[in-house]
Tab-separated table of C-alpha atoms and ligand atoms in Angstrom:
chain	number	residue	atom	x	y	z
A	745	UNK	CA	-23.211	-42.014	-17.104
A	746	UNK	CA	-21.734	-42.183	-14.069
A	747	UNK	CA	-18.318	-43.958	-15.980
A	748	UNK	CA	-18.327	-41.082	-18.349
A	749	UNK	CA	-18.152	-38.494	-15.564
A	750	UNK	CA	-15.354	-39.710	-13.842
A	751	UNK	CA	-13.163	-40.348	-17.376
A	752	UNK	CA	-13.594	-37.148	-17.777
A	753	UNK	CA	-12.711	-35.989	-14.256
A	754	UNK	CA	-9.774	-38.062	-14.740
A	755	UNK	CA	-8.733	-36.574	-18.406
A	756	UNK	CA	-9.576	-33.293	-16.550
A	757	UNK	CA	-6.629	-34.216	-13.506
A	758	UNK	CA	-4.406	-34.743	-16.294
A	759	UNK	CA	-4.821	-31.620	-17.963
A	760	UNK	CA	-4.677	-29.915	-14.804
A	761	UNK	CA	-1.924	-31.241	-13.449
A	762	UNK	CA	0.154	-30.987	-16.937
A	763	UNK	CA	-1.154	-26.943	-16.991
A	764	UNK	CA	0.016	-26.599	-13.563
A	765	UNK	CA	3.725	-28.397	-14.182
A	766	UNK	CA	4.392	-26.400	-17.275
A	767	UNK	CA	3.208	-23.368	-16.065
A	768	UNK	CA	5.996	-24.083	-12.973
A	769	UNK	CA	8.416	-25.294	-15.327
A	770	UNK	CA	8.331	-21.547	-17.135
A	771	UNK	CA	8.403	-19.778	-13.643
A	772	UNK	CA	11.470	-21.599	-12.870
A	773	UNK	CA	13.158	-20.799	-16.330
A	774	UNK	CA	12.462	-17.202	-15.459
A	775	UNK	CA	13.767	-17.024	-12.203
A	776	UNK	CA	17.023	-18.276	-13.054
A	777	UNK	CA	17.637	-14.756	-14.711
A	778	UNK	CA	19.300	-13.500	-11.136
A	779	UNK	CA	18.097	-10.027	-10.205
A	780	UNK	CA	19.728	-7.367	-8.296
A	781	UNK	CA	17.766	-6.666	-4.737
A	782	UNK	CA	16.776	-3.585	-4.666
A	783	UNK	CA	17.357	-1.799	-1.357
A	784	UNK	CA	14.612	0.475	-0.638
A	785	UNK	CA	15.769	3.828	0.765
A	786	UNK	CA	13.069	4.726	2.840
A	787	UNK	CA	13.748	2.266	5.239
A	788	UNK	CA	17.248	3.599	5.287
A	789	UNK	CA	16.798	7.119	5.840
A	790	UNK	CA	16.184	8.173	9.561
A	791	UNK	CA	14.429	11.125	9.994
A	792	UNK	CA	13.251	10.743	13.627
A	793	UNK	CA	15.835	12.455	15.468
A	794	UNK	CA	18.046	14.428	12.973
A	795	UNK	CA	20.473	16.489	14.490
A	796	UNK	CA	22.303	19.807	13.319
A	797	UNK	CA	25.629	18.677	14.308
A	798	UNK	CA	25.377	15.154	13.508
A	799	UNK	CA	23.134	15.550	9.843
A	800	UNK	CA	22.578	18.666	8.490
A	801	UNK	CA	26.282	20.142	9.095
A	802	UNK	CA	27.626	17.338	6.867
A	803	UNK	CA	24.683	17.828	4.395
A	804	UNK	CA	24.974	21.267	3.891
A	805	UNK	CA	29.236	20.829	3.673
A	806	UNK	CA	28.940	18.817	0.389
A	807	UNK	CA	26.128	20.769	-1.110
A	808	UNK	CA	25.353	24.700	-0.065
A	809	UNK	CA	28.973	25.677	1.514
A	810	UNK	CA	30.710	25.610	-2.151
A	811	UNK	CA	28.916	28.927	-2.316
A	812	UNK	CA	26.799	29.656	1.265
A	813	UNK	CA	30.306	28.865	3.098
A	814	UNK	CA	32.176	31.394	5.405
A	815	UNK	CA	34.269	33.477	2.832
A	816	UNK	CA	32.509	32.222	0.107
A	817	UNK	CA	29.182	33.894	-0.403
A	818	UNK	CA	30.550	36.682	-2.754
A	819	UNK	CA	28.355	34.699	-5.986
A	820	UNK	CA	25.329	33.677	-4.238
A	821	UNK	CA	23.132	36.572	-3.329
A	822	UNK	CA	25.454	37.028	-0.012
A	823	UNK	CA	23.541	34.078	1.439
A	824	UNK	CA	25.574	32.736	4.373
A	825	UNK	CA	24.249	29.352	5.794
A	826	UNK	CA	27.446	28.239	7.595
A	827	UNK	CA	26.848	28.200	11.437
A	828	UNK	CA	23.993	27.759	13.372
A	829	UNK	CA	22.868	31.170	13.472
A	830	UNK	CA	23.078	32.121	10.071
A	831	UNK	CA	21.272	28.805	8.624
A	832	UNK	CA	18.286	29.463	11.779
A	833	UNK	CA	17.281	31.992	9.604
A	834	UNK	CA	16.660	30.621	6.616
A	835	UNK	CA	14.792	27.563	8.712
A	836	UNK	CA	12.760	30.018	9.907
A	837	UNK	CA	11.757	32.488	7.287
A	838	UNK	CA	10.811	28.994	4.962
A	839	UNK	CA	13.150	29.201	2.296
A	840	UNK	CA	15.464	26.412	3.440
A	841	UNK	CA	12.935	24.423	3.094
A	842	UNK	CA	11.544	25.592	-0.142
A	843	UNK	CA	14.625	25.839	-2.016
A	844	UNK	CA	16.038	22.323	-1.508
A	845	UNK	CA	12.147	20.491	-2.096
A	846	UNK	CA	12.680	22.561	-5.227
A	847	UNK	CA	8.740	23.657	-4.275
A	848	UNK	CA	7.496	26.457	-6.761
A	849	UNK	CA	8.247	29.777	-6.533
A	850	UNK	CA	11.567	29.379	-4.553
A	851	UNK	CA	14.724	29.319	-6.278
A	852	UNK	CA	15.484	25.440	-6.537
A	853	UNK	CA	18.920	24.556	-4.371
A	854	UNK	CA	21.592	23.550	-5.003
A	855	UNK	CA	21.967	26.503	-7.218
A	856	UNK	CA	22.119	24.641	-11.180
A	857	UNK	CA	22.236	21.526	-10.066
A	858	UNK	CA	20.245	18.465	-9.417
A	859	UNK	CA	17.748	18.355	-6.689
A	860	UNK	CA	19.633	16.750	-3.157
A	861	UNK	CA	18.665	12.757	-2.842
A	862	UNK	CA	15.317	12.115	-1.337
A	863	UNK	CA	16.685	10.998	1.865
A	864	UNK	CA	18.809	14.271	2.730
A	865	UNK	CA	15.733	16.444	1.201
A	866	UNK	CA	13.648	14.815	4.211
A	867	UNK	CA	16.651	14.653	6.812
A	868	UNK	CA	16.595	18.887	5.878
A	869	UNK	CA	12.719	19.283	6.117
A	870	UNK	CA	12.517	16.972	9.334
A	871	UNK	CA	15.601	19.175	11.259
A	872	UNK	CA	13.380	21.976	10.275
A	873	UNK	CA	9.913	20.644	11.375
A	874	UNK	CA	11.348	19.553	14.545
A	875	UNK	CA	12.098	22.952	15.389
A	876	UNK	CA	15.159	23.734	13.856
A	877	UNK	CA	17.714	23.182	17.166
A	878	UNK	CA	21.042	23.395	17.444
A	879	UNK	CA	21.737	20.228	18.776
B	1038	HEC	C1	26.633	26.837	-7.225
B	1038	HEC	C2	26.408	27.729	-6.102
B	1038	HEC	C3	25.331	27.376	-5.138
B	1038	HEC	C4	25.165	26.209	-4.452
B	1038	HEC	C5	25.990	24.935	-4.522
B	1038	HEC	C6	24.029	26.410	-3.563
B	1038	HEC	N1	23.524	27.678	-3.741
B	1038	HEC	FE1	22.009	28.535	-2.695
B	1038	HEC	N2	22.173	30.208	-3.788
B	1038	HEC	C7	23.037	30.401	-4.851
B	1038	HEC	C8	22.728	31.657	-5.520
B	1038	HEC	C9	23.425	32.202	-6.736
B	1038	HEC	C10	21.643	32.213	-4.805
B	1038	HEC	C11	20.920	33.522	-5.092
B	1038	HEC	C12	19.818	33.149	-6.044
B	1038	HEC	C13	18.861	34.243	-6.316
B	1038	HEC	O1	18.631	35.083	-5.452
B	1038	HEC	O2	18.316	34.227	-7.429
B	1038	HEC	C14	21.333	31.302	-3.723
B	1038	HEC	C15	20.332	31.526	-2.790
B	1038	HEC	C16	20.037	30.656	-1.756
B	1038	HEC	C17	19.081	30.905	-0.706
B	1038	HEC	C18	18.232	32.148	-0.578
B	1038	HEC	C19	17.083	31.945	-1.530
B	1038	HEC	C20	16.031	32.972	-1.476
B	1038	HEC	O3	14.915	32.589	-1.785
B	1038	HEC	O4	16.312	34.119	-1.158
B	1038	HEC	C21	19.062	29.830	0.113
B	1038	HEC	C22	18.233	29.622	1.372
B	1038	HEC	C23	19.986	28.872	-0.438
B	1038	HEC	N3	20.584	29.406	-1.564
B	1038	HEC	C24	20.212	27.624	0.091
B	1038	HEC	C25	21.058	26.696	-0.474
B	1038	HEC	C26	21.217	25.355	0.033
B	1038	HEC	C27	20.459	24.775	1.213
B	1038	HEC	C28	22.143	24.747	-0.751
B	1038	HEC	C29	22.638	23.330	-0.650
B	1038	HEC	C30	21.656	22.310	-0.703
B	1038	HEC	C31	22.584	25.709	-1.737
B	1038	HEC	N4	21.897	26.879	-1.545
B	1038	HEC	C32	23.560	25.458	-2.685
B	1038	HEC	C33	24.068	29.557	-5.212
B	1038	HEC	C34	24.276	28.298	-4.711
């Protein structure tokens, strides 16, 4: 009895260990395959300390000014949001906020196009939840 027990214990290594190589020998085939990292962009995107001058100025430049720029506001509703003081405004009364989350029942910014990228969606709604500041 005892004999039997460890045969099989023995046929049972065997298996094992032949389950266990094969089933490494297919992991390896697969990783071979190389795969592009993928960077994730949260851990990119600081949103601690964003500043007007520094962040949202150059955000705003290559998205809103097209149309909310000084001498340009003729087609969008008259909406200036170059300068401090004019953009404070719209920080304050909610819609800045509103329009580029693209939250419901605000008219979704930039005007006809795609919603900003994540990261300067949360660099505009951080500026704004830090108090807005011109600094
Ligand atoms: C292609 C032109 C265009 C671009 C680019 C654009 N807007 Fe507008 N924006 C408009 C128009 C048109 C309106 C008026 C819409 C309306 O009242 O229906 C408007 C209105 C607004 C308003 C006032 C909305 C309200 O609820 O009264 C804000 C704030 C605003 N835009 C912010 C932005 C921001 C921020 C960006 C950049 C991320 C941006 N816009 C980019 C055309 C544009």
């Amino acid at each position: 009895m005892k004999k039997t027990i460890s045969i099989l214990s023995i046929l049972g290594s065997i298996t094992l260990i032949g389950i266990i190589s094969c089933s490494k020998q297919s992991a390896d085939t697969l990783t071979t395959t190389p795969t592009t990292p993928t960077t994730p962009v949260t851990s990119q995107c600081d949103t601690s300390a964003v500043k007007y001058s520094a962040d949202i100025t150059s955000i705003l430049q290559n998205n809103c000014y097209s149309c909310h720029g000084s001498g340009n506001t003729g087609g969008s509703g008259g909406i200036l949001l170059e300068g401090y003081s004019n953009l404070k405004i719209w920080a304050d009364n909610g819609k800045l906020v509103g329009n580029v989350t693209h939250a419901s029942g605000f008219v979704a910014m930039p005007y006809g196009l795609p919603k900003l990228p994540d990261c300067q969606v949360n660099k505009i709604v951080a500026w704004v939840h830090q108090g807005a500041l011109n600094n």
